[in-house]
């Protein structure tokens, strides 16, 4: 009953869903995406929805990175106040900053400032959109059935309220478990590691102290990231708006989670787990890559990519990496667009782009060097390839920790690592069999699902369109204040009762005591004084 | 994209799963069921698993109610120390007690005592099983791949540990959210109503106070129900056993929940929701029932059953009910095995048994009078029939409250209701259109799922057999003590630091103050004394 049969079942089930549902009389969906790597998952879902007969409009700023034209959707372009050069410069600067030396004590602040290079632009973007009356009028007149958005950029969340549309959120869980903070999903700090801590779900006492303290910093981070969106929302909706209340309408959260990768934790019924939508069947390699792989001989290949946001590396670091790569017998296929390091070894081939999933799916692939972005991690799990991880920003450090605790990869600190470290890590994941065994175990669990995650995502978007939302999944917690939620008013009330009862009992006893003994005492005294 | 198409998709999907998976090379499953109505859901799942080629052994006491022979499974019979008469007498007594008058102040105790009539027998049953070395030896030698049990009776949970088998729990959520208590699934008392309170998820302040207090009584109830099983387990496993630790191995919980019916609340990733496995396509009615329904004319029929556990009612109550039923124009089909009430009206037909789901699925069915057991409620939702509910015991009062808050039914207190109340309730749910509209809305949500609940149940049992459990879904919370879980040690530690720092700061300030002013003061004094 094991592996291959189960795999066939899953795969056929996926095909079945697509063929059975076929082309349906379509609803109209508005997609408000986040430019960059986040867009890739949304695009997959939109393409499937389009195939199923729905009309899709994608809101795209006129200046963007990846939100290109497609036969699957219409783009509604809105003007923005920045240029293509500024956009690209910001992303380039963001990418390069991750290799800059930083002092340990200020590293959190440096990381925050670096993220703000991109986050600020998303805000300008949102500002442009929500102040553009032409676009807003177009959207109002278009009569959509639902809105699909990445709530990391709350622009779509605000728009859903403005247009009174039921919404579906597609989300990875970053920044900082926004989905749990806004959903009233309990997150005990005792076993749920906070973002940026690189902790696992099994913590020592000092680690639990750190995690507990960091959990309080989350509020501060949220304030820094999102308070200005409240002003934007208040302007648009012409009333005071708390962002949390918009997130708590009745969305369905499509979370790019799989508990093969995430630590098990409390969740809510309006959360649907679709981690691994990009776990596709391996496609045929092009002649170029097929030739590289075939030429690799018995040692096979190593696939190396730091994701779509980073393709250049400072020269010194690139040389250290090239040296490490040159010391293993495998052929390394390295996606790299910068100046080739002068010490590049013969086994290392630089390419401007590589078919990552198809290469990972090839039986000759021995290891995957990755920045530990969620897309890459899921492709690694899907194809059962052990990883050497060089996390750079965002959730990548925490992602790498998760894979490391599962014994499926080794993490390197990209700023501190030497060529020896890289060589050692690669040899470890390639020749220590436990890494391959662990990743294969994770892979078999990950792929053994009752329904393909992409089909599940499509189902829930359609569900929201069919039923105009999913209010039956909205927890009543959203209607409570924070002190009511934690029963603090109830506890206060019961404490007050206990205190009043204790006080009255004490007074009664004291009174009784005085009655019984006090008067006698006084009586005796009086008596005594009389006898004197 | 709405109703019928969606319905077809769901239905066909179900068929597809069964046909695609076909007959597979089977694993070997041990089922440890709970006799009575709970068995009905497990039976459905076992029949599907058997059709898919698995070998199934059902552990059944030689004296039982519903655990009969079948072509789908082999029974392993074990001896028990009670007779068929005693078993039936206990169930009869249990059923009849629900109609006995009871004082308000002692009603909780009466209910507890009444439940113990049956619960005690389950304990004797478990005791017989776990002390029967023949059966235990047979089980050890049988080399099962997994164990499926209803954990309301922890016998299966203990056996799973003894046989070292991965397990799947099939559970309704009673007694008292055992699944959340043992799973470390957070249950804030502020919006999650406790069992027996008949509260909804939106509570007033006094209700929240009651709910908060009741949440503390749950521990007491658990102690009363389960502490003796710990002794049984310790005897068998030859070590001190805490029942919670057995429940926290790495089971998959198949919960007979659907959030169309349950209030949304935090859950855990190892919980799978399969509420409504009994939502089958309506079968053809037998000639007898077809004739009744056809003869009912434009007014249609009302279906009346108090479930498999209760089929007799005290005469006085039965007459009041008969009178109420006689006052509506619909034909009433009443499952009733007692002496027919003398005042039975012409529109009321008594039957020993009725095809409940098929009748509820008939378009002429106007209302469903039910004891609000979960099976009946789900059949009512599935078929979109508004309900008049007469809850009797267990979770039925809470079930009825859930349906009432959703505007899909009216609850009657079976002890206090008059014939007028029954007549009024029936006319309300039949002629006030909102009840029909609400139950149809619930029905369309309930039936709109990406995969049929029965197929989902089958998938997860097979998953556990394939992967020898699901340890990747086990939350790390299970490895913490209660004070660690709530971070009380961390809070204590941080408070201690704050206090120590405050104390040192205070001492330093005091010392500094003395240095600056104190010495001067003393200096002056000394100076003064010298000058004196």
mmCIF file of N, CA and C in Angstrom, chain B residues 101-176:
data_model
loop_
_atom_site.group_PDB
_atom_site.id
_atom_site.type_symbol
_atom_site.label_atom_id
_atom_site.label_comp_id
_atom_site.label_asym_id
_atom_site.label_seq_id
_atom_site.Cartn_x
_atom_site.Cartn_y
_atom_site.Cartn_z
ATOM 1 N N UNK B 101 -39.198 12.607 36.477
ATOM 2 C CA UNK B 101 -39.164 13.959 37.057
ATOM 3 C C UNK B 101 -37.917 14.078 37.923
ATOM 4 N N UNK B 102 -37.287 15.248 37.940
ATOM 5 C CA UNK B 102 -36.112 15.426 38.787
ATOM 6 C C UNK B 102 -36.100 16.842 39.359
ATOM 7 N N UNK B 103 -35.556 16.960 40.573
ATOM 8 C CA UNK B 103 -35.472 18.283 41.203
ATOM 9 C C UNK B 103 -34.401 19.081 40.467
ATOM 10 N N UNK B 104 -34.643 20.392 40.323
ATOM 11 C CA UNK B 104 -33.719 21.232 39.564
ATOM 12 C C UNK B 104 -32.321 21.204 40.185
ATOM 13 N N UNK B 105 -32.281 21.312 41.534
ATOM 14 C CA UNK B 105 -30.981 21.429 42.191
ATOM 15 C C UNK B 105 -30.138 20.158 42.076
ATOM 16 N N UNK B 106 -30.825 19.015 41.992
ATOM 17 C CA UNK B 106 -30.043 17.766 41.934
ATOM 18 C C UNK B 106 -29.984 17.196 40.523
ATOM 19 N N UNK B 107 -30.430 17.984 39.518
ATOM 20 C CA UNK B 107 -30.549 17.420 38.174
ATOM 21 C C UNK B 107 -29.190 16.988 37.614
ATOM 22 N N UNK B 108 -28.138 17.757 37.907
ATOM 23 C CA UNK B 108 -26.813 17.396 37.395
ATOM 24 C C UNK B 108 -26.385 16.048 37.965
ATOM 25 N N UNK B 109 -26.634 15.867 39.284
ATOM 26 C CA UNK B 109 -26.248 14.624 39.942
ATOM 27 C C UNK B 109 -27.062 13.454 39.383
ATOM 28 N N UNK B 110 -28.377 13.699 39.166
ATOM 29 C CA UNK B 110 -29.237 12.657 38.605
ATOM 30 C C UNK B 110 -28.726 12.247 37.230
ATOM 31 N N UNK B 111 -28.407 13.245 36.424
ATOM 32 C CA UNK B 111 -27.898 12.990 35.072
ATOM 33 C C UNK B 111 -26.598 12.178 35.142
ATOM 34 N N UNK B 112 -25.722 12.566 36.066
ATOM 35 C CA UNK B 112 -24.448 11.864 36.224
ATOM 36 C C UNK B 112 -24.690 10.404 36.585
ATOM 37 N N UNK B 113 -25.557 10.209 37.594
ATOM 38 C CA UNK B 113 -25.844 8.835 38.046
ATOM 39 C C UNK B 113 -26.431 7.998 36.925
ATOM 40 N N UNK B 114 -27.313 8.628 36.149
ATOM 41 C CA UNK B 114 -27.963 7.922 35.058
ATOM 42 C C UNK B 114 -26.946 7.501 33.997
ATOM 43 N N UNK B 115 -26.053 8.429 33.651
ATOM 44 C CA UNK B 115 -25.022 8.092 32.668
ATOM 45 C C UNK B 115 -24.133 6.956 33.166
ATOM 46 N N UNK B 116 -23.911 6.935 34.485
ATOM 47 C CA UNK B 116 -23.025 5.912 35.047
ATOM 48 C C UNK B 116 -23.598 4.502 34.893
ATOM 49 N N UNK B 117 -24.936 4.394 34.710
ATOM 50 C CA UNK B 117 -25.538 3.073 34.493
ATOM 51 C C UNK B 117 -24.866 2.408 33.286
ATOM 52 N N UNK B 118 -24.675 3.193 32.237
ATOM 53 C CA UNK B 118 -24.061 2.654 31.029
ATOM 54 C C UNK B 118 -22.534 2.685 31.118
ATOM 55 N N UNK B 119 -22.016 3.814 31.625
ATOM 56 C CA UNK B 119 -20.551 3.981 31.671
ATOM 57 C C UNK B 119 -19.899 2.896 32.533
ATOM 58 N N UNK B 120 -20.553 2.542 33.633
ATOM 59 C CA UNK B 120 -20.040 1.479 34.496
ATOM 60 C C UNK B 120 -19.910 0.177 33.725
ATOM 61 N N UNK B 121 -20.912 -0.071 32.876
ATOM 62 C CA UNK B 121 -20.868 -1.331 32.157
ATOM 63 C C UNK B 121 -19.744 -1.355 31.128
ATOM 64 N N UNK B 122 -19.501 -0.203 30.526
ATOM 65 C CA UNK B 122 -18.367 -0.136 29.607
ATOM 66 C C UNK B 122 -17.062 -0.414 30.354
ATOM 67 N N UNK B 123 -17.012 0.045 31.589
ATOM 68 C CA UNK B 123 -15.807 -0.213 32.376
ATOM 69 C C UNK B 123 -15.644 -1.704 32.662
ATOM 70 N N UNK B 124 -16.735 -2.368 33.086
ATOM 71 C CA UNK B 124 -16.667 -3.823 33.341
ATOM 72 C C UNK B 124 -16.168 -4.531 32.077
ATOM 73 N N UNK B 125 -16.743 -4.087 30.962
ATOM 74 C CA UNK B 125 -16.418 -4.607 29.655
ATOM 75 C C UNK B 125 -14.907 -4.512 29.386
ATOM 76 N N UNK B 126 -14.358 -3.322 29.634
ATOM 77 C CA UNK B 126 -12.931 -3.077 29.397
ATOM 78 C C UNK B 126 -12.083 -3.946 30.324
ATOM 79 N N UNK B 127 -12.548 -4.033 31.573
ATOM 80 C CA UNK B 127 -11.855 -4.843 32.572
ATOM 81 C C UNK B 127 -11.775 -6.307 32.099
ATOM 82 N N UNK B 128 -12.906 -6.807 31.593
ATOM 83 C CA UNK B 128 -12.939 -8.192 31.109
ATOM 84 C C UNK B 128 -11.944 -8.369 29.966
ATOM 85 N N UNK B 129 -11.926 -7.397 29.052
ATOM 86 C CA UNK B 129 -11.056 -7.500 27.885
ATOM 87 C C UNK B 129 -9.579 -7.496 28.292
ATOM 88 N N UNK B 130 -9.214 -6.515 29.123
ATOM 89 C CA UNK B 130 -7.794 -6.332 29.427
ATOM 90 C C UNK B 130 -7.250 -7.392 30.386
ATOM 91 N N UNK B 131 -8.149 -8.184 30.964
ATOM 92 C CA UNK B 131 -7.689 -9.244 31.845
ATOM 93 C C UNK B 131 -7.793 -10.618 31.178
ATOM 94 N N UNK B 132 -8.240 -10.630 29.941
ATOM 95 C CA UNK B 132 -8.418 -11.916 29.256
ATOM 96 C C UNK B 132 -7.162 -12.250 28.449
ATOM 97 N N UNK B 133 -6.320 -13.111 29.022
ATOM 98 C CA UNK B 133 -5.010 -13.365 28.400
ATOM 99 C C UNK B 133 -5.138 -14.048 27.040
ATOM 100 N N UNK B 134 -6.195 -14.840 26.845
ATOM 101 C CA UNK B 134 -6.365 -15.479 25.532
ATOM 102 C C UNK B 134 -6.511 -14.433 24.434
ATOM 103 N N UNK B 135 -7.419 -13.486 24.681
ATOM 104 C CA UNK B 135 -7.653 -12.440 23.687
ATOM 105 C C UNK B 135 -6.392 -11.606 23.497
ATOM 106 N N UNK B 136 -5.725 -11.261 24.605
ATOM 107 C CA UNK B 136 -4.517 -10.433 24.495
ATOM 108 C C UNK B 136 -3.445 -11.145 23.679
ATOM 109 N N UNK B 137 -3.289 -12.439 23.929
ATOM 110 C CA UNK B 137 -2.299 -13.201 23.158
ATOM 111 C C UNK B 137 -2.644 -13.232 21.678
ATOM 112 N N UNK B 138 -3.935 -13.452 21.411
ATOM 113 C CA UNK B 138 -4.386 -13.455 20.013
ATOM 114 C C UNK B 138 -4.040 -12.119 19.345
ATOM 115 N N UNK B 139 -4.312 -11.041 20.048
ATOM 116 C CA UNK B 139 -4.067 -9.716 19.471
ATOM 117 C C UNK B 139 -2.575 -9.490 19.221
ATOM 118 N N UNK B 140 -1.763 -9.953 20.200
ATOM 119 C CA UNK B 140 -0.315 -9.747 20.046
ATOM 120 C C UNK B 140 0.219 -10.512 18.843
ATOM 121 N N UNK B 141 -0.342 -11.697 18.639
ATOM 122 C CA UNK B 141 0.156 -12.535 17.535
ATOM 123 C C UNK B 141 -0.369 -12.101 16.174
ATOM 124 N N UNK B 142 -1.415 -11.269 16.189
ATOM 125 C CA UNK B 142 -2.096 -10.968 14.917
ATOM 126 C C UNK B 142 -1.389 -9.938 14.056
ATOM 127 N N UNK B 143 -0.413 -9.216 14.617
ATOM 128 C CA UNK B 143 0.388 -8.265 13.828
ATOM 129 C C UNK B 143 -0.476 -7.299 13.011
ATOM 130 N N UNK B 144 -1.208 -6.461 13.733
ATOM 131 C CA UNK B 144 -2.023 -5.457 13.048
ATOM 132 C C UNK B 144 -1.142 -4.286 12.594
ATOM 133 N N UNK B 145 -1.656 -3.522 11.617
ATOM 134 C CA UNK B 145 -0.927 -2.337 11.163
ATOM 135 C C UNK B 145 -1.379 -1.083 11.893
ATOM 136 N N UNK B 146 -2.621 -1.088 12.369
ATOM 137 C CA UNK B 146 -3.104 0.082 13.113
ATOM 138 C C UNK B 146 -4.343 -0.305 13.894
ATOM 139 N N UNK B 147 -4.765 0.612 14.785
ATOM 140 C CA UNK B 147 -5.922 0.367 15.623
ATOM 141 C C UNK B 147 -6.876 1.554 15.495
ATOM 142 N N UNK B 148 -8.145 1.257 15.259
ATOM 143 C CA UNK B 148 -9.170 2.306 15.178
ATOM 144 C C UNK B 148 -10.076 2.156 16.373
ATOM 145 N N UNK B 149 -10.249 3.227 17.143
ATOM 146 C CA UNK B 149 -11.081 3.102 18.340
ATOM 147 C C UNK B 149 -11.875 4.362 18.617
ATOM 148 N N UNK B 150 -12.934 4.219 19.412
ATOM 149 C CA UNK B 150 -13.675 5.369 19.925
ATOM 150 C C UNK B 150 -13.096 5.662 21.300
ATOM 151 N N UNK B 151 -12.352 6.759 21.451
ATOM 152 C CA UNK B 151 -11.612 6.966 22.698
ATOM 153 C C UNK B 151 -12.491 7.399 23.873
ATOM 154 N N UNK B 152 -13.805 7.532 23.638
ATOM 155 C CA UNK B 152 -14.714 7.783 24.756
ATOM 156 C C UNK B 152 -14.610 6.630 25.752
ATOM 157 N N UNK B 153 -14.355 5.439 25.238
ATOM 158 C CA UNK B 153 -14.012 4.261 26.050
ATOM 159 C C UNK B 153 -12.505 4.069 25.887
ATOM 160 N N UNK B 154 -11.696 4.389 26.916
ATOM 161 C CA UNK B 154 -10.247 4.416 26.686
ATOM 162 C C UNK B 154 -9.605 3.042 26.548
ATOM 163 N N UNK B 155 -10.422 2.000 26.486
ATOM 164 C CA UNK B 155 -9.894 0.646 26.378
ATOM 165 C C UNK B 155 -9.021 0.481 25.143
ATOM 166 N N UNK B 156 -9.483 1.008 24.022
ATOM 167 C CA UNK B 156 -8.723 0.913 22.777
ATOM 168 C C UNK B 156 -7.420 1.687 22.865
ATOM 169 N N UNK B 157 -7.458 2.811 23.573
ATOM 170 C CA UNK B 157 -6.261 3.646 23.726
ATOM 171 C C UNK B 157 -5.201 2.881 24.519
ATOM 172 N N UNK B 158 -5.650 2.180 25.555
ATOM 173 C CA UNK B 158 -4.719 1.389 26.379
ATOM 174 C C UNK B 158 -4.177 0.207 25.560
ATOM 175 N N UNK B 159 -5.075 -0.433 24.805
ATOM 176 C CA UNK B 159 -4.653 -1.572 23.975
ATOM 177 C C UNK B 159 -3.618 -1.161 22.937
ATOM 178 N N UNK B 160 -3.800 0.030 22.345
ATOM 179 C CA UNK B 160 -2.855 0.507 21.333
ATOM 180 C C UNK B 160 -1.456 0.599 21.930
ATOM 181 N N UNK B 161 -1.382 1.059 23.181
ATOM 182 C CA UNK B 161 -0.084 1.163 23.849
ATOM 183 C C UNK B 161 0.470 -0.246 24.123
ATOM 184 N N UNK B 162 -0.395 -1.117 24.580
ATOM 185 C CA UNK B 162 0.032 -2.487 24.904
ATOM 186 C C UNK B 162 0.558 -3.199 23.663
ATOM 187 N N UNK B 163 -0.137 -3.003 22.541
ATOM 188 C CA UNK B 163 0.253 -3.686 21.300
ATOM 189 C C UNK B 163 1.235 -2.858 20.468
ATOM 190 N N UNK B 164 1.549 -1.641 20.972
ATOM 191 C CA UNK B 164 2.464 -0.730 20.249
ATOM 192 C C UNK B 164 1.989 -0.496 18.810
ATOM 193 N N UNK B 165 0.698 -0.137 18.699
ATOM 194 C CA UNK B 165 0.121 0.105 17.376
ATOM 195 C C UNK B 165 -0.164 1.588 17.180
ATOM 196 N N UNK B 166 0.091 2.128 15.985
ATOM 197 C CA UNK B 166 -0.351 3.498 15.700
ATOM 198 C C UNK B 166 -1.883 3.523 15.702
ATOM 199 N N UNK B 167 -2.461 4.657 16.131
ATOM 200 C CA UNK B 167 -3.915 4.608 16.251
ATOM 201 C C UNK B 167 -4.639 5.778 15.626
ATOM 202 N N UNK B 168 -5.904 5.497 15.311
ATOM 203 C CA UNK B 168 -6.821 6.506 14.791
ATOM 204 C C UNK B 168 -8.011 6.517 15.739
ATOM 205 N N UNK B 169 -8.377 7.726 16.206
ATOM 206 C CA UNK B 169 -9.525 7.841 17.100
ATOM 207 C C UNK B 169 -10.716 8.374 16.307
ATOM 208 N N UNK B 170 -11.831 7.705 16.426
ATOM 209 C CA UNK B 170 -13.071 8.198 15.816
ATOM 210 C C UNK B 170 -13.922 8.727 16.955
ATOM 211 N N UNK B 171 -14.277 10.009 16.905
ATOM 212 C CA UNK B 171 -14.844 10.600 18.117
ATOM 213 C C UNK B 171 -15.850 11.686 17.779
ATOM 214 N N UNK B 172 -16.860 11.796 18.644
ATOM 215 C CA UNK B 172 -17.900 12.790 18.451
ATOM 216 C C UNK B 172 -17.631 14.077 19.262
ATOM 217 N N UNK B 173 -16.740 13.990 20.232
ATOM 218 C CA UNK B 173 -16.516 15.167 21.073
ATOM 219 C C UNK B 173 -17.285 15.083 22.369
ATOM 220 N N UNK B 174 -17.534 13.894 22.860
ATOM 221 C CA UNK B 174 -18.218 13.751 24.135
ATOM 222 C C UNK B 174 -17.683 12.492 24.803
ATOM 223 N N UNK B 175 -17.433 12.451 26.062
ATOM 224 C CA UNK B 175 -17.744 13.459 27.075
ATOM 225 C C UNK B 175 -16.826 14.682 27.037
ATOM 226 N N UNK B 176 -17.476 15.819 27.126
ATOM 227 C CA UNK B 176 -16.852 17.102 27.465
ATOM 228 C C UNK B 176 -15.529 17.395 26.781
#
